[in-house]
């Protein structure tokens, strides 16, 4: 289908393939519509994996089965949405476009948002007495949600479901603004997610690591919200249907590159603190 992520074989490193059955499962899996595409999540997980301490890597192996499963499971939270409908709202937070930032009482009633879920999952991971299956699930959610909270359109709402109701055309392609940011802009980085993650990680400076490896899920949501408000929505101008320039994704990829790198650094930072042996 036009505009969908290409054959996922290209984004997998064969070292990471546990079995042919898994490969077939991956090829058959539907592509997620409401989250960073599969590529975005794989990049964040692969980058974080490179930054983990030996102790945290050991915990990944214990909880998920192998280090490679951290990347494979990065999209698990999207794959279960149909079976576990209550989890759908956990992937984003609807901070109103005009708001100055996240407000738990307004934006996260009953903990049904990505900010509260990251907090919940990190708490569960620190509880060594918790059921191992519950901890494994919390880790899978955490890997996914730390990436989602860095997708600017997962931290904003303008009465348009985070850009899902903003219809755009780019050349001959018809899409939604949300999908363009989930998938198209990420694909500007190429389809070899392992290589992209390696490149992003190698390009990290000590100053970036220091500046990014801190904060809270609500501060990260605020950061994403500012990007949406100041750098993405001005071009929309309140419209529900618009044409974007053909080079839109190429122009915007710098934002996504930084957001994916931040997400990877922060995921590793959380895991190194909460899975430390
Ligand atoms: Zn998601």
PDB file of C-alpha atoms and ligand atoms in Angstrom:
ATOM      1  CA  UNK A   1       0.000   0.000   0.000  1.00  0.00           C
ATOM      2  CA  UNK A   2       1.331   3.373  -0.921  1.00  0.00           C
ATOM      3  CA  UNK A   3       2.826   5.256   1.964  1.00  0.00           C
ATOM      4  CA  UNK A   4       3.109   2.240   4.244  1.00  0.00           C
ATOM      5  CA  UNK A   5       6.462   1.153   5.644  1.00  0.00           C
ATOM      6  CA  UNK A   6       8.252  -0.954   3.071  1.00  0.00           C
ATOM      7  CA  UNK A   7       8.951  -4.622   3.403  1.00  0.00           C
ATOM      8  CA  UNK A   8      10.262  -4.966   6.906  1.00  0.00           C
ATOM      9  CA  UNK A   9      13.055  -7.286   5.857  1.00  0.00           C
ATOM     10  CA  UNK A  10      15.054  -4.202   4.990  1.00  0.00           C
ATOM     11  CA  UNK A  11      14.822  -2.831   8.490  1.00  0.00           C
ATOM     12  CA  UNK A  12      15.981  -5.997  10.218  1.00  0.00           C
ATOM     13  CA  UNK A  13      19.417  -7.168  10.960  1.00  0.00           C
ATOM     14  CA  UNK A  14      19.573 -10.935  10.536  1.00  0.00           C
ATOM     15  CA  UNK A  15      21.488 -11.310  13.770  1.00  0.00           C
ATOM     16  CA  UNK A  16      18.281 -10.149  15.428  1.00  0.00           C
ATOM     17  CA  UNK A  17      16.059 -12.761  13.848  1.00  0.00           C
ATOM     18  CA  UNK A  18      15.342 -15.592  16.265  1.00  0.00           C
ATOM     19  CA  UNK A  19      13.405 -17.728  13.787  1.00  0.00           C
ATOM     20  CA  UNK A  20      11.745 -18.001  10.424  1.00  0.00           C
ATOM     21  CA  UNK A  21       8.352 -18.161  12.165  1.00  0.00           C
ATOM     22  CA  UNK A  22       9.043 -14.808  13.752  1.00  0.00           C
ATOM     23  CA  UNK A  23      10.062 -13.388  10.390  1.00  0.00           C
ATOM     24  CA  UNK A  24       6.813 -14.536   8.814  1.00  0.00           C
ATOM     25  CA  UNK A  25       4.900 -13.062  11.741  1.00  0.00           C
ATOM     26  CA  UNK A  26       6.636  -9.734  11.276  1.00  0.00           C
ATOM     27  CA  UNK A  27       5.874  -9.624   7.576  1.00  0.00           C
ATOM     28  CA  UNK A  28       2.221 -10.398   8.244  1.00  0.00           C
ATOM     29  CA  UNK A  29       1.831  -7.878  11.066  1.00  0.00           C
ATOM     30  CA  UNK A  30      -0.398  -4.928  10.252  1.00  0.00           C
ATOM     31  CA  UNK A  31       1.315  -1.603  10.254  1.00  0.00           C
ATOM     32  CA  UNK A  32       0.309   0.585  13.180  1.00  0.00           C
ATOM     33  CA  UNK A  33      -1.711   3.669  12.412  1.00  0.00           C
ATOM     34  CA  UNK A  34      -1.517   5.678  15.589  1.00  0.00           C
ATOM     35  CA  UNK A  35       2.074   5.624  16.757  1.00  0.00           C
ATOM     36  CA  UNK A  36       5.573   6.228  15.489  1.00  0.00           C
ATOM     37  CA  UNK A  37       5.702   3.644  12.724  1.00  0.00           C
ATOM     38  CA  UNK A  38       7.571   0.420  13.339  1.00  0.00           C
ATOM     39  CA  UNK A  39      10.780   2.063  12.204  1.00  0.00           C
ATOM     40  CA  UNK A  40      10.645   4.831  14.805  1.00  0.00           C
ATOM     41  CA  UNK A  41      10.182   2.389  17.657  1.00  0.00           C
ATOM     42  CA  UNK A  42      12.930   0.090  16.416  1.00  0.00           C
ATOM     43  CA  UNK A  43      15.362   2.997  16.122  1.00  0.00           C
ATOM     44  CA  UNK A  44      14.674   4.182  19.679  1.00  0.00           C
ATOM     45  CA  UNK A  45      14.972   0.663  21.140  1.00  0.00           C
ATOM     46  CA  UNK A  46      18.155  -0.117  19.193  1.00  0.00           C
ATOM     47  CA  UNK A  47      19.750   3.164  20.211  1.00  0.00           C
ATOM     48  CA  UNK A  48      18.851   2.601  23.869  1.00  0.00           C
ATOM     49  CA  UNK A  49      20.172  -0.960  23.770  1.00  0.00           C
ATOM     50  CA  UNK A  50      23.573   0.374  22.703  1.00  0.00           C
ATOM     51  CA  UNK A  51      23.590   2.683  25.734  1.00  0.00           C
ATOM     52  CA  UNK A  52      22.651   0.126  28.380  1.00  0.00           C
ATOM     53  CA  UNK A  53      24.932  -0.922  31.200  1.00  0.00           C
ATOM     54  CA  UNK A  54      25.843  -4.641  31.402  1.00  0.00           C
ATOM     55  CA  UNK A  55      23.509  -4.967  34.405  1.00  0.00           C
ATOM     56  CA  UNK A  56      20.552  -3.513  32.524  1.00  0.00           C
ATOM     57  CA  UNK A  57      21.321  -5.708  29.495  1.00  0.00           C
ATOM     58  CA  UNK A  58      21.269  -8.723  31.784  1.00  0.00           C
ATOM     59  CA  UNK A  59      17.806  -7.731  33.024  1.00  0.00           C
ATOM     60  CA  UNK A  60      16.593  -7.343  29.441  1.00  0.00           C
ATOM     61  CA  UNK A  61      17.727 -10.901  28.713  1.00  0.00           C
ATOM     62  CA  UNK A  62      16.045 -12.177  31.866  1.00  0.00           C
ATOM     63  CA  UNK A  63      12.748 -10.402  31.279  1.00  0.00           C
ATOM     64  CA  UNK A  64      12.427 -10.547  27.479  1.00  0.00           C
ATOM     65  CA  UNK A  65      14.541 -13.584  26.578  1.00  0.00           C
ATOM     66  CA  UNK A  66      17.346 -11.905  24.640  1.00  0.00           C
ATOM     67  CA  UNK A  67      18.794  -8.485  23.872  1.00  0.00           C
ATOM     68  CA  UNK A  68      17.360  -8.615  20.344  1.00  0.00           C
ATOM     69  CA  UNK A  69      13.864  -8.974  21.800  1.00  0.00           C
ATOM     70  CA  UNK A  70      14.143  -5.422  23.106  1.00  0.00           C
ATOM     71  CA  UNK A  71      14.020  -4.246  19.493  1.00  0.00           C
ATOM     72  CA  UNK A  72      11.476  -6.828  18.387  1.00  0.00           C
ATOM     73  CA  UNK A  73       9.172  -6.006  21.311  1.00  0.00           C
ATOM     74  CA  UNK A  74       9.390  -2.264  20.679  1.00  0.00           C
ATOM     75  CA  UNK A  75       6.170  -2.518  18.641  1.00  0.00           C
ATOM     76  CA  UNK A  76       4.383  -5.022  20.853  1.00  0.00           C
ATOM     77  CA  UNK A  77       2.240  -2.291  22.465  1.00  0.00           C
ATOM     78  CA  UNK A  78       0.840  -1.423  19.038  1.00  0.00           C
ATOM     79  CA  UNK A  79       0.243  -5.059  18.125  1.00  0.00           C
ATOM     80  CA  UNK A  80      -1.968  -5.711  21.181  1.00  0.00           C
ATOM     81  CA  UNK A  81      -4.177  -2.624  20.787  1.00  0.00           C
ATOM     82  CA  UNK A  82      -6.978  -4.566  19.130  1.00  0.00           C
ATOM     83  CA  UNK A  83      -7.079  -7.199  21.864  1.00  0.00           C
ATOM     84  CA  UNK A  84      -6.637  -4.741  24.734  1.00  0.00           C
ATOM     85  CA  UNK A  85      -8.683  -1.750  23.779  1.00  0.00           C
ATOM     86  CA  UNK A  86      -8.146  -0.009  27.122  1.00  0.00           C
ATOM     87  CA  UNK A  87      -4.461   0.436  26.229  1.00  0.00           C
ATOM     88  CA  UNK A  88      -5.085   2.531  23.101  1.00  0.00           C
ATOM     89  CA  UNK A  89      -5.189   5.837  24.989  1.00  0.00           C
ATOM     90  CA  UNK A  90      -1.898   5.084  26.749  1.00  0.00           C
ATOM     91  CA  UNK A  91       0.130   5.967  23.635  1.00  0.00           C
ATOM     92  CA  UNK A  92      -0.385   9.738  23.728  1.00  0.00           C
ATOM     93  CA  UNK A  93      -1.457  12.695  25.812  1.00  0.00           C
ATOM     94  CA  UNK A  94      -3.916  15.282  24.522  1.00  0.00           C
ATOM     95  CA  UNK A  95      -2.351  18.544  25.694  1.00  0.00           C
ATOM     96  CA  UNK A  96      -4.479  21.305  24.106  1.00  0.00           C
ATOM     97  CA  UNK A  97      -2.567  23.120  21.377  1.00  0.00           C
ATOM     98  CA  UNK A  98      -2.966  26.523  23.055  1.00  0.00           C
ATOM     99  CA  UNK A  99      -2.026  25.274  26.538  1.00  0.00           C
ATOM    100  CA  UNK A 100       1.319  26.134  28.074  1.00  0.00           C
ATOM    101  CA  UNK A 101       1.976  22.512  29.002  1.00  0.00           C
ATOM    102  CA  UNK A 102       0.818  19.260  30.543  1.00  0.00           C
ATOM    103  CA  UNK A 103      -1.810  19.373  33.285  1.00  0.00           C
ATOM    104  CA  UNK A 104      -2.488  15.995  34.847  1.00  0.00           C
ATOM    105  CA  UNK A 105      -6.042  16.823  35.953  1.00  0.00           C
ATOM    106  CA  UNK A 106      -7.000  18.159  32.555  1.00  0.00           C
ATOM    107  CA  UNK A 107      -4.989  15.870  30.260  1.00  0.00           C
ATOM    108  CA  UNK A 108      -4.646  12.561  32.069  1.00  0.00           C
ATOM    109  CA  UNK A 109      -7.847  11.602  33.801  1.00  0.00           C
ATOM    110  CA  UNK A 110      -7.517   8.222  35.583  1.00  0.00           C
ATOM    111  CA  UNK A 111      -3.922   7.856  34.400  1.00  0.00           C
ATOM    112  CA  UNK A 112      -5.055   7.176  30.843  1.00  0.00           C
ATOM    113  CA  UNK A 113      -2.181   8.859  29.036  1.00  0.00           C
ATOM    114  CA  UNK A 114       1.382   8.167  28.015  1.00  0.00           C
ATOM    115  CA  UNK A 115       2.879  10.283  30.820  1.00  0.00           C
ATOM    116  CA  UNK A 116       1.147   8.363  33.611  1.00  0.00           C
ATOM    117  CA  UNK A 117       1.843   5.034  31.916  1.00  0.00           C
ATOM    118  CA  UNK A 118       5.601   5.668  31.744  1.00  0.00           C
ATOM    119  CA  UNK A 119       5.495   6.523  35.453  1.00  0.00           C
ATOM    120  CA  UNK A 120       3.495   3.387  36.185  1.00  0.00           C
ATOM    121  CA  UNK A 121       5.792   1.115  34.172  1.00  0.00           C
ATOM    122  CA  UNK A 122       8.977   2.459  35.781  1.00  0.00           C
ATOM    123  CA  UNK A 123       7.443   1.908  39.236  1.00  0.00           C
ATOM    124  CA  UNK A 124       6.546  -1.657  38.363  1.00  0.00           C
ATOM    125  CA  UNK A 125      10.050  -2.328  37.037  1.00  0.00           C
ATOM    126  CA  UNK A 126      11.638  -1.198  40.288  1.00  0.00           C
ATOM    127  CA  UNK A 127       9.484  -3.644  42.241  1.00  0.00           C
ATOM    128  CA  UNK A 128      11.633  -6.777  42.293  1.00  0.00           C
ATOM    129  CA  UNK A 129       8.895  -8.626  44.126  1.00  0.00           C
ATOM    130  CA  UNK A 130       6.419  -8.122  41.289  1.00  0.00           C
ATOM    131  CA  UNK A 131       5.386 -10.974  39.045  1.00  0.00           C
ATOM    132  CA  UNK A 132       8.107 -11.470  36.361  1.00  0.00           C
ATOM    133  CA  UNK A 133       5.495 -11.532  33.612  1.00  0.00           C
ATOM    134  CA  UNK A 134       4.044  -8.237  34.813  1.00  0.00           C
ATOM    135  CA  UNK A 135       7.553  -6.735  34.905  1.00  0.00           C
ATOM    136  CA  UNK A 136       8.280  -8.010  31.394  1.00  0.00           C
ATOM    137  CA  UNK A 137       5.073  -6.418  30.174  1.00  0.00           C
ATOM    138  CA  UNK A 138       5.950  -3.143  31.926  1.00  0.00           C
ATOM    139  CA  UNK A 139       9.316  -3.180  30.155  1.00  0.00           C
ATOM    140  CA  UNK A 140       7.691  -3.749  26.754  1.00  0.00           C
ATOM    141  CA  UNK A 141       5.311  -0.859  27.394  1.00  0.00           C
ATOM    142  CA  UNK A 142       8.112   1.368  28.658  1.00  0.00           C
ATOM    143  CA  UNK A 143      10.277   0.757  25.559  1.00  0.00           C
ATOM    144  CA  UNK A 144       7.318   1.749  23.396  1.00  0.00           C
ATOM    145  CA  UNK A 145       5.891   4.676  25.373  1.00  0.00           C
ATOM    146  CA  UNK A 146       9.171   6.543  25.930  1.00  0.00           C
ATOM    147  CA  UNK A 147       9.387   6.685  22.138  1.00  0.00           C
ATOM    148  CA  UNK A 148       5.748   7.730  21.701  1.00  0.00           C
ATOM    149  CA  UNK A 149       5.988  10.656  24.121  1.00  0.00           C
ATOM    150  CA  UNK A 150       8.728  12.102  21.894  1.00  0.00           C
ATOM    151  CA  UNK A 151       6.538  12.112  18.770  1.00  0.00           C
ATOM    152  CA  UNK A 152       5.330  15.749  18.813  1.00  0.00           C
ATOM    153  CA  UNK A 153       1.826  14.855  17.606  1.00  0.00           C
ATOM    154  CA  UNK A 154       1.448  12.410  20.508  1.00  0.00           C
ATOM    155  CA  UNK A 155       1.568  15.336  22.939  1.00  0.00           C
ATOM    156  CA  UNK A 156      -0.900  17.743  21.383  1.00  0.00           C
ATOM    157  CA  UNK A 157      -4.529  18.048  20.454  1.00  0.00           C
ATOM    158  CA  UNK A 158      -6.350  20.706  18.485  1.00  0.00           C
ATOM    159  CA  UNK A 159      -9.711  18.942  18.436  1.00  0.00           C
ATOM    160  CA  UNK A 160      -8.157  16.853  15.658  1.00  0.00           C
ATOM    161  CA  UNK A 161      -6.981  13.744  17.550  1.00  0.00           C
ATOM    162  CA  UNK A 162      -3.351  14.790  17.386  1.00  0.00           C
ATOM    163  CA  UNK A 163      -3.440  15.538  13.679  1.00  0.00           C
ATOM    164  CA  UNK A 164      -5.298  12.326  12.753  1.00  0.00           C
ATOM    165  CA  UNK A 165      -8.154  14.475  11.450  1.00  0.00           C
ATOM    166  CA  UNK A 166      -5.873  16.791   9.476  1.00  0.00           C
ATOM    167  CA  UNK A 167      -5.854  15.449   5.930  1.00  0.00           C
ATOM    168  CA  UNK A 168      -2.839  16.297   3.838  1.00  0.00           C
ATOM    169  CA  UNK A 169      -1.689  15.707   0.320  1.00  0.00           C
ATOM    170  CA  UNK A 170       1.966  15.547  -0.607  1.00  0.00           C
ATOM    171  CA  UNK A 171       2.389  15.191  -4.331  1.00  0.00           C
ATOM    172  CA  UNK A 172       0.018  12.322  -5.153  1.00  0.00           C
ATOM    173  CA  UNK A 173       0.042  10.873  -1.657  1.00  0.00           C
ATOM    174  CA  UNK A 174      -2.950  11.356   0.604  1.00  0.00           C
ATOM    175  CA  UNK A 175      -2.363  10.933   4.307  1.00  0.00           C
ATOM    176  CA  UNK A 176      -3.016  12.496   7.653  1.00  0.00           C
ATOM    177  CA  UNK A 177      -0.639  14.904   9.320  1.00  0.00           C
ATOM    178  CA  UNK A 178      -0.278  12.403  12.159  1.00  0.00           C
ATOM    179  CA  UNK A 179       0.745   9.590   9.842  1.00  0.00           C
ATOM    180  CA  UNK A 180       3.249  11.805   8.064  1.00  0.00           C
ATOM    181  CA  UNK A 181       4.995  12.395  11.400  1.00  0.00           C
ATOM    182  CA  UNK A 182       4.671   8.777  12.526  1.00  0.00           C
ATOM    183  CA  UNK A 183       6.047   7.254   9.365  1.00  0.00           C
ATOM    184  CA  UNK A 184       7.078   9.470   6.445  1.00  0.00           C
ATOM    185  CA  UNK A 185       9.425  11.798   8.297  1.00  0.00           C
ATOM    186  CA  UNK A 186      11.069   8.826  10.065  1.00  0.00           C
ATOM    187  CA  UNK A 187      11.559   7.028   6.758  1.00  0.00           C
ATOM    188  CA  UNK A 188      13.639   9.979   5.581  1.00  0.00           C
ATOM    189  CA  UNK A 189      16.304   8.475   7.826  1.00  0.00           C
ATOM    190  CA  UNK A 190      16.347   5.302   5.702  1.00  0.00           C
ATOM    191  CA  UNK A 191      14.962   1.816   6.189  1.00  0.00           C
ATOM    192  CA  UNK A 192      17.854   0.159   7.968  1.00  0.00           C
ATOM    193  CA  UNK A 193      16.788   0.972  11.507  1.00  0.00           C
ATOM    194  CA  UNK A 194      19.829  -0.698  13.071  1.00  0.00           C
ATOM    195  CA  UNK A 195      22.151   1.448  11.014  1.00  0.00           C
ATOM    196  CA  UNK A 196      20.137   4.594  11.765  1.00  0.00           C
ATOM    197  CA  UNK A 197      20.281   3.862  15.495  1.00  0.00           C
ATOM    198  CA  UNK A 198      24.017   3.245  15.300  1.00  0.00           C
ATOM    199  CA  UNK A 199      24.539   6.500  13.418  1.00  0.00           C
ATOM    200  CA  UNK A 200      22.455   8.482  15.893  1.00  0.00           C
ATOM    201  CA  UNK A 201      24.221   6.921  18.854  1.00  0.00           C
ATOM    202  CA  UNK A 202      27.694   7.508  17.425  1.00  0.00           C
ATOM    203  CA  UNK A 203      26.771  11.125  16.761  1.00  0.00           C
ATOM    204  CA  UNK A 204      25.791  11.818  20.369  1.00  0.00           C
ATOM    205  CA  UNK A 205      28.023  14.355  22.061  1.00  0.00           C
ATOM    206  CA  UNK A 206      28.799  14.277  25.798  1.00  0.00           C
ATOM    207  CA  UNK A 207      26.902  17.566  26.121  1.00  0.00           C
ATOM    208  CA  UNK A 208      23.796  16.036  24.510  1.00  0.00           C
ATOM    209  CA  UNK A 209      23.900  12.976  26.731  1.00  0.00           C
ATOM    210  CA  UNK A 210      24.200  15.213  29.776  1.00  0.00           C
ATOM    211  CA  UNK A 211      21.420  17.544  28.679  1.00  0.00           C
ATOM    212  CA  UNK A 212      18.998  14.787  27.655  1.00  0.00           C
ATOM    213  CA  UNK A 213      19.498  12.088  30.299  1.00  0.00           C
ATOM    214  CA  UNK A 214      17.274  13.764  32.827  1.00  0.00           C
ATOM    215  CA  UNK A 215      13.762  15.056  33.364  1.00  0.00           C
ATOM    216  CA  UNK A 216      10.363  13.479  33.801  1.00  0.00           C
ATOM    217  CA  UNK A 217       7.797  12.041  31.409  1.00  0.00           C
ATOM    218  CA  UNK A 218       5.692  15.197  31.834  1.00  0.00           C
ATOM    219  CA  UNK A 219       8.683  17.419  30.993  1.00  0.00           C
ATOM    220  CA  UNK A 220       9.329  15.290  27.878  1.00  0.00           C
ATOM    221  CA  UNK A 221       5.673  15.663  26.874  1.00  0.00           C
ATOM    222  CA  UNK A 222       5.947  19.432  27.351  1.00  0.00           C
ATOM    223  CA  UNK A 223       9.013  19.496  25.116  1.00  0.00           C
ATOM    224  CA  UNK A 224       7.177  17.569  22.388  1.00  0.00           C
ATOM    225  CA  UNK A 225       4.150  19.847  22.799  1.00  0.00           C
ATOM    226  CA  UNK A 226       6.278  22.964  22.260  1.00  0.00           C
ATOM    227  CA  UNK A 227       7.630  21.454  19.023  1.00  0.00           C
ATOM    228  CA  UNK A 228       4.096  20.705  17.832  1.00  0.00           C
ATOM    229  CA  UNK A 229       2.845  24.167  18.753  1.00  0.00           C
ATOM    230  CA  UNK A 230       5.757  26.211  17.444  1.00  0.00           C
ATOM    231  CA  UNK A 231       7.145  24.156  14.575  1.00  0.00           C
ATOM    232  CA  UNK A 232       4.361  21.955  13.185  1.00  0.00           C
ATOM    233  CA  UNK A 233       0.956  23.575  13.722  1.00  0.00           C
ATOM    234  CA  UNK A 234       1.735  27.084  12.399  1.00  0.00           C
ATOM    235  CA  UNK A 235       1.867  25.583   8.881  1.00  0.00           C
ATOM    236  CA  UNK A 236      -1.542  23.958   9.440  1.00  0.00           C
ATOM    237  CA  UNK A 237      -3.209  27.186  10.466  1.00  0.00           C
ATOM    238  CA  UNK A 238      -6.319  25.476  11.816  1.00  0.00           C
ATOM    239  CA  UNK A 239      -7.136  23.790   8.496  1.00  0.00           C
ATOM    240  CA  UNK A 240      -8.447  20.214   8.299  1.00  0.00           C
ATOM    241  CA  UNK A 241      -7.250  19.681   4.770  1.00  0.00           C
ATOM    242  CA  UNK A 242      -4.150  21.082   3.147  1.00  0.00           C
ATOM    243  CA  UNK A 243      -1.360  20.458   0.694  1.00  0.00           C
ATOM    244  CA  UNK A 244       2.152  20.092   2.021  1.00  0.00           C
ATOM    245  CA  UNK A 245       5.285  20.707  -0.023  1.00  0.00           C
ATOM    246  CA  UNK A 246       6.812  17.651  -1.678  1.00  0.00           C
ATOM    247  CA  UNK A 247       9.956  17.990   0.400  1.00  0.00           C
ATOM    248  CA  UNK A 248       8.020  18.337   3.672  1.00  0.00           C
ATOM    249  CA  UNK A 249       9.490  15.180   5.248  1.00  0.00           C
ATOM    250  CA  UNK A 250      13.008  16.082   4.179  1.00  0.00           C
ATOM    251  CA  UNK A 251      12.593  19.542   5.695  1.00  0.00           C
ATOM    252  CA  UNK A 252      11.256  18.219   8.977  1.00  0.00           C
ATOM    253  CA  UNK A 253      13.536  15.227   9.467  1.00  0.00           C
ATOM    254  CA  UNK A 254      15.956  17.222  11.635  1.00  0.00           C
ATOM    255  CA  UNK A 255      13.259  17.492  14.319  1.00  0.00           C
ATOM    256  CA  UNK A 256      12.569  13.768  14.214  1.00  0.00           C
ATOM    257  CA  UNK A 257      16.254  12.879  14.278  1.00  0.00           C
ATOM    258  CA  UNK A 258      16.669  14.790  17.544  1.00  0.00           C
ATOM    259  CA  UNK A 259      13.437  13.446  19.055  1.00  0.00           C
ATOM    260  CA  UNK A 260      14.393   9.828  18.307  1.00  0.00           C
ATOM    261  CA  UNK A 261      17.875  10.362  19.734  1.00  0.00           C
ATOM    262  CA  UNK A 262      16.460  11.974  22.882  1.00  0.00           C
ATOM    263  CA  UNK A 263      13.994   9.118  23.299  1.00  0.00           C
ATOM    264  CA  UNK A 264      16.763   6.522  22.980  1.00  0.00           C
ATOM    265  CA  UNK A 265      19.029   8.294  25.459  1.00  0.00           C
ATOM    266  CA  UNK A 266      16.199   8.726  27.939  1.00  0.00           C
ATOM    267  CA  UNK A 267      14.965   5.155  27.612  1.00  0.00           C
ATOM    268  CA  UNK A 268      18.485   3.912  28.350  1.00  0.00           C
ATOM    269  CA  UNK A 269      18.762   6.369  31.239  1.00  0.00           C
ATOM    270  CA  UNK A 270      15.550   5.032  32.813  1.00  0.00           C
ATOM    271  CA  UNK A 271      16.490   1.397  32.230  1.00  0.00           C
ATOM    272  CA  UNK A 272      20.003   1.859  33.614  1.00  0.00           C
ATOM    273  CA  UNK A 273      18.498   3.317  36.773  1.00  0.00           C
ATOM    274  CA  UNK A 274      15.630   0.901  37.237  1.00  0.00           C
ATOM    275  CA  UNK A 275      17.130  -2.336  35.905  1.00  0.00           C
ATOM    276  CA  UNK A 276      20.469  -2.085  37.632  1.00  0.00           C
ATOM    277  CA  UNK A 277      21.167  -5.669  38.536  1.00  0.00           C
TER     278      UNK A 277
HETATM  279 ZN1  LIG B   1       2.345   3.827  20.308  1.00  0.00          ZN
END
